[in-house]
């Protein structure tokens, strides 16, 4: 159970920012016993790899805060974020030792699949909501929302590793927020369609 919650939390974070959970997992694997990377994932704790991830994180942090550019960046990240979700989910199979479950370790494809699906779902919500926020705030909301997303990705990554039980609460809150955003987007589209259908005065 703990392994699944840790993986779900990290892949959720990857859906917001592909590089933060990778960096958190890699750094903690070097300095703590909280993350023990399984065979095949030692590269994630390599300082050269972490340096590249850090540079990509800086670029992502800047680009995601510029209106219009953030949408282009989101399109590019459609592949990267789900892939990151798959990596961080399966790279934390050591958490399975905490709850004495070997199923995830014996079926590595399941971790990849769950991580990819979770990260992709969060990514889709993010990319759907961002243009609405940009239009509604004339672009001023982009840096604010992006900063909140980065903070959320960092917080979720740390919670997933150190307090995985709380991942359930965060996921429930995310589900409620997603439902609210989807309703808002649908209402805005319905109003636009209605306005377009009205005859000129």
mmCIF file of C-alpha atoms in Angstrom:
data_model
loop_
_atom_site.group_PDB
_atom_site.id
_atom_site.type_symbol
_atom_site.label_atom_id
_atom_site.label_comp_id
_atom_site.label_asym_id
_atom_site.label_seq_id
_atom_site.Cartn_x
_atom_site.Cartn_y
_atom_site.Cartn_z
ATOM 1 C CA UNK A 1 0.000 0.000 0.000
ATOM 2 C CA UNK A 2 2.759 2.455 0.917
ATOM 3 C CA UNK A 3 4.599 1.709 -2.303
ATOM 4 C CA UNK A 4 1.513 2.474 -4.374
ATOM 5 C CA UNK A 5 0.817 5.722 -2.497
ATOM 6 C CA UNK A 6 4.418 6.857 -2.848
ATOM 7 C CA UNK A 7 4.337 6.104 -6.561
ATOM 8 C CA UNK A 8 0.983 7.801 -7.077
ATOM 9 C CA UNK A 9 2.106 10.895 -5.203
ATOM 10 C CA UNK A 10 5.327 11.222 -7.173
ATOM 11 C CA UNK A 11 3.642 10.635 -10.524
ATOM 12 C CA UNK A 12 0.999 13.230 -9.620
ATOM 13 C CA UNK A 13 3.812 15.690 -8.959
ATOM 14 C CA UNK A 14 5.359 14.761 -12.311
ATOM 15 C CA UNK A 15 2.122 15.747 -14.012
ATOM 16 C CA UNK A 16 2.626 19.272 -12.679
ATOM 17 C CA UNK A 17 6.372 19.461 -13.205
ATOM 18 C CA UNK A 18 8.358 16.624 -14.755
ATOM 19 C CA UNK A 19 11.674 17.502 -13.165
ATOM 20 C CA UNK A 20 10.911 18.280 -9.505
ATOM 21 C CA UNK A 21 10.051 14.705 -8.419
ATOM 22 C CA UNK A 22 13.015 13.321 -10.389
ATOM 23 C CA UNK A 23 15.327 15.771 -8.638
ATOM 24 C CA UNK A 24 13.817 15.090 -5.209
ATOM 25 C CA UNK A 25 14.129 11.318 -5.614
ATOM 26 C CA UNK A 26 17.703 11.573 -6.905
ATOM 27 C CA UNK A 27 18.915 13.959 -4.200
ATOM 28 C CA UNK A 28 17.236 12.033 -1.368
ATOM 29 C CA UNK A 29 18.714 8.796 -2.689
ATOM 30 C CA UNK A 30 22.154 10.357 -2.242
ATOM 31 C CA UNK A 31 21.693 11.923 1.175
ATOM 32 C CA UNK A 32 19.083 9.833 3.005
ATOM 33 C CA UNK A 33 17.770 6.323 3.432
ATOM 34 C CA UNK A 34 14.240 7.462 2.575
ATOM 35 C CA UNK A 35 14.765 6.478 -1.068
ATOM 36 C CA UNK A 36 16.636 3.350 -2.087
ATOM 37 C CA UNK A 37 16.772 3.115 -5.836
ATOM 38 C CA UNK A 38 16.254 -0.379 -7.254
ATOM 39 C CA UNK A 39 18.565 -2.030 -9.765
ATOM 40 C CA UNK A 40 18.468 -0.208 -13.056
ATOM 41 C CA UNK A 41 17.728 3.202 -11.536
ATOM 42 C CA UNK A 42 21.092 4.061 -9.986
ATOM 43 C CA UNK A 43 21.546 6.605 -12.802
ATOM 44 C CA UNK A 44 18.895 8.766 -11.153
ATOM 45 C CA UNK A 45 21.259 9.505 -8.259
ATOM 46 C CA UNK A 46 24.196 10.345 -10.544
ATOM 47 C CA UNK A 47 25.220 13.967 -9.988
ATOM 48 C CA UNK A 48 25.773 14.545 -13.697
ATOM 49 C CA UNK A 49 22.225 13.395 -14.445
ATOM 50 C CA UNK A 50 20.869 15.502 -11.570
ATOM 51 C CA UNK A 51 22.713 18.548 -12.933
ATOM 52 C CA UNK A 52 21.019 18.088 -16.327
ATOM 53 C CA UNK A 53 17.640 17.676 -14.622
ATOM 54 C CA UNK A 54 18.304 20.853 -12.617
ATOM 55 C CA UNK A 55 19.038 22.823 -15.802
ATOM 56 C CA UNK A 56 15.848 21.491 -17.420
ATOM 57 C CA UNK A 57 13.939 22.422 -14.267
ATOM 58 C CA UNK A 58 15.193 26.004 -14.454
ATOM 59 C CA UNK A 59 14.131 26.248 -18.100
ATOM 60 C CA UNK A 60 10.733 24.735 -17.316
ATOM 61 C CA UNK A 61 10.268 27.103 -14.370
ATOM 62 C CA UNK A 62 10.904 30.164 -16.562
ATOM 63 C CA UNK A 63 8.967 29.082 -19.656
ATOM 64 C CA UNK A 64 5.905 27.967 -17.709
ATOM 65 C CA UNK A 65 5.434 31.452 -16.281
ATOM 66 C CA UNK A 66 5.168 33.259 -19.629
ATOM 67 C CA UNK A 67 1.640 33.485 -21.108
ATOM 68 C CA UNK A 68 1.259 31.705 -24.481
ATOM 69 C CA UNK A 69 4.771 30.282 -24.138
ATOM 70 C CA UNK A 70 3.426 28.128 -21.303
ATOM 71 C CA UNK A 71 0.955 26.500 -23.691
ATOM 72 C CA UNK A 72 3.749 25.650 -26.153
ATOM 73 C CA UNK A 73 5.776 24.271 -23.268
ATOM 74 C CA UNK A 74 2.789 22.187 -22.122
ATOM 75 C CA UNK A 75 2.504 20.696 -25.607
ATOM 76 C CA UNK A 76 6.164 19.654 -25.491
ATOM 77 C CA UNK A 77 5.746 18.295 -21.963
ATOM 78 C CA UNK A 78 2.899 15.989 -23.080
ATOM 79 C CA UNK A 79 5.496 13.274 -23.596
ATOM 80 C CA UNK A 80 8.004 14.258 -20.906
ATOM 81 C CA UNK A 81 5.686 14.511 -17.883
ATOM 82 C CA UNK A 82 4.059 11.079 -18.314
ATOM 83 C CA UNK A 83 7.493 9.533 -18.914
ATOM 84 C CA UNK A 84 8.739 11.172 -15.726
ATOM 85 C CA UNK A 85 5.702 9.814 -13.899
ATOM 86 C CA UNK A 86 6.543 6.319 -15.057
ATOM 87 C CA UNK A 87 10.158 6.678 -13.933
ATOM 88 C CA UNK A 88 9.460 8.021 -10.447
ATOM 89 C CA UNK A 89 6.709 5.475 -9.808
ATOM 90 C CA UNK A 90 8.874 2.506 -10.718
ATOM 91 C CA UNK A 91 12.069 3.987 -9.240
ATOM 92 C CA UNK A 92 10.588 3.900 -5.751
ATOM 93 C CA UNK A 93 9.895 0.183 -5.668
ATOM 94 C CA UNK A 94 12.138 0.108 -2.588
ATOM 95 C CA UNK A 95 9.130 1.497 -0.741
ATOM 96 C CA UNK A 96 7.536 -1.896 -1.312
ATOM 97 C CA UNK A 97 9.976 -3.257 1.256
ATOM 98 C CA UNK A 98 8.345 -1.037 3.880
ATOM 99 C CA UNK A 99 4.983 -2.737 3.523
ATOM 100 C CA UNK A 100 6.576 -6.104 2.650
ATOM 101 C CA UNK A 101 4.926 -6.245 -0.737
ATOM 102 C CA UNK A 102 6.841 -7.723 -3.659
ATOM 103 C CA UNK A 103 4.127 -7.537 -6.289
ATOM 104 C CA UNK A 104 5.278 -4.203 -7.713
ATOM 105 C CA UNK A 105 8.867 -5.405 -7.794
ATOM 106 C CA UNK A 106 7.827 -8.529 -9.690
ATOM 107 C CA UNK A 107 5.666 -6.560 -12.147
ATOM 108 C CA UNK A 108 7.693 -3.421 -13.043
ATOM 109 C CA UNK A 109 5.444 -2.663 -16.030
ATOM 110 C CA UNK A 110 2.577 -1.947 -13.614
ATOM 111 C CA UNK A 111 4.534 0.864 -11.975
ATOM 112 C CA UNK A 112 5.381 2.381 -15.332
ATOM 113 C CA UNK A 113 1.791 2.176 -16.520
ATOM 114 C CA UNK A 114 0.278 3.635 -13.337
ATOM 115 C CA UNK A 115 2.861 6.402 -13.244
ATOM 116 C CA UNK A 116 2.323 7.332 -16.884
ATOM 117 C CA UNK A 117 -1.472 7.336 -16.590
ATOM 118 C CA UNK A 118 -1.458 9.386 -13.367
ATOM 119 C CA UNK A 119 1.011 11.969 -14.645
ATOM 120 C CA UNK A 120 -0.822 12.233 -17.973
ATOM 121 C CA UNK A 121 -4.167 12.798 -16.241
ATOM 122 C CA UNK A 122 -2.741 15.639 -14.144
ATOM 123 C CA UNK A 123 -0.947 17.064 -17.183
ATOM 124 C CA UNK A 124 -4.201 17.118 -19.199
ATOM 125 C CA UNK A 125 -5.997 18.984 -16.408
ATOM 126 C CA UNK A 126 -3.129 21.467 -16.182
ATOM 127 C CA UNK A 127 -3.004 22.110 -19.931
ATOM 128 C CA UNK A 128 -6.780 22.497 -20.102
ATOM 129 C CA UNK A 129 -6.983 24.954 -17.232
ATOM 130 C CA UNK A 130 -3.992 27.146 -18.073
ATOM 131 C CA UNK A 131 -5.384 28.823 -21.249
ATOM 132 C CA UNK A 132 -8.630 29.575 -19.401
ATOM 133 C CA UNK A 133 -6.677 31.173 -16.565
ATOM 134 C CA UNK A 134 -4.509 33.157 -18.983
ATOM 135 C CA UNK A 135 -7.524 34.538 -20.842
ATOM 136 C CA UNK A 136 -9.468 35.242 -17.665
ATOM 137 C CA UNK A 137 -6.569 37.157 -16.072
ATOM 138 C CA UNK A 138 -5.116 38.711 -19.246
ATOM 139 C CA UNK A 139 -1.972 36.658 -18.700
ATOM 140 C CA UNK A 140 -1.228 37.932 -15.198
ATOM 141 C CA UNK A 141 -2.322 34.659 -13.611
ATOM 142 C CA UNK A 142 0.270 32.536 -15.446
ATOM 143 C CA UNK A 143 3.251 33.181 -13.129
ATOM 144 C CA UNK A 144 1.089 32.907 -10.017
ATOM 145 C CA UNK A 145 -0.492 29.594 -11.024
ATOM 146 C CA UNK A 146 2.830 28.243 -12.285
ATOM 147 C CA UNK A 147 4.524 29.053 -8.977
ATOM 148 C CA UNK A 148 1.686 27.337 -7.112
ATOM 149 C CA UNK A 149 2.059 24.275 -9.364
ATOM 150 C CA UNK A 150 5.812 24.130 -8.721
ATOM 151 C CA UNK A 151 5.251 24.407 -4.980
ATOM 152 C CA UNK A 152 2.564 21.733 -5.232
ATOM 153 C CA UNK A 153 4.896 19.400 -7.135
ATOM 154 C CA UNK A 154 7.621 19.852 -4.510
ATOM 155 C CA UNK A 155 5.219 19.432 -1.606
ATOM 156 C CA UNK A 156 3.576 16.384 -3.160
ATOM 157 C CA UNK A 157 6.969 14.781 -3.822
ATOM 158 C CA UNK A 158 8.045 15.198 -0.204
ATOM 159 C CA UNK A 159 4.687 13.996 1.133
ATOM 160 C CA UNK A 160 4.801 10.957 -1.152
ATOM 161 C CA UNK A 161 8.177 9.932 0.234
ATOM 162 C CA UNK A 162 7.914 10.861 3.914
ATOM 163 C CA UNK A 163 4.142 10.741 4.606
ATOM 164 C CA UNK A 164 2.609 8.580 1.858
ATOM 165 C CA UNK A 165 -0.662 8.105 3.770
ATOM 166 C CA UNK A 166 -1.439 11.798 3.188
ATOM 167 C CA UNK A 167 -1.300 11.217 -0.570
ATOM 168 C CA UNK A 168 -4.897 9.972 -0.357
ATOM 169 C CA UNK A 169 -6.040 13.310 1.064
ATOM 170 C CA UNK A 170 -4.134 15.312 -1.554
ATOM 171 C CA UNK A 171 -5.517 13.175 -4.385
ATOM 172 C CA UNK A 172 -9.074 13.704 -3.111
ATOM 173 C CA UNK A 173 -8.507 17.471 -3.014
ATOM 174 C CA UNK A 174 -7.043 17.321 -6.517
ATOM 175 C CA UNK A 175 -10.095 15.400 -7.738
ATOM 176 C CA UNK A 176 -12.427 18.074 -6.326
ATOM 177 C CA UNK A 177 -10.318 20.850 -7.876
ATOM 178 C CA UNK A 178 -10.296 19.042 -11.223
ATOM 179 C CA UNK A 179 -14.077 18.658 -11.154
ATOM 180 C CA UNK A 180 -14.454 22.383 -10.432
ATOM 181 C CA UNK A 181 -12.042 23.373 -13.222
ATOM 182 C CA UNK A 182 -13.740 21.113 -15.756
ATOM 183 C CA UNK A 183 -17.135 22.621 -14.912
ATOM 184 C CA UNK A 184 -15.705 26.118 -15.243
ATOM 185 C CA UNK A 185 -14.158 25.345 -18.634
ATOM 186 C CA UNK A 186 -17.419 23.820 -19.886
ATOM 187 C CA UNK A 187 -19.442 26.827 -18.714
ATOM 188 C CA UNK A 188 -17.044 29.231 -20.420
ATOM 189 C CA UNK A 189 -17.267 27.261 -23.686
ATOM 190 C CA UNK A 190 -21.054 27.135 -23.440
ATOM 191 C CA UNK A 191 -21.212 30.916 -22.980
ATOM 192 C CA UNK A 192 -18.965 31.438 -26.001
ATOM 193 C CA UNK A 193 -21.131 29.181 -28.138
ATOM 194 C CA UNK A 194 -24.269 30.972 -26.975
ATOM 195 C CA UNK A 195 -22.706 34.353 -27.718
ATOM 196 C CA UNK A 196 -21.648 33.177 -31.160
ATOM 197 C CA UNK A 197 -25.150 31.950 -31.914
ATOM 198 C CA UNK A 198 -26.771 35.291 -31.153
ATOM 199 C CA UNK A 199 -27.667 37.354 -34.255
ATOM 200 C CA UNK A 200 -25.943 40.725 -34.611
ATOM 201 C CA UNK A 201 -27.881 43.673 -33.169
#
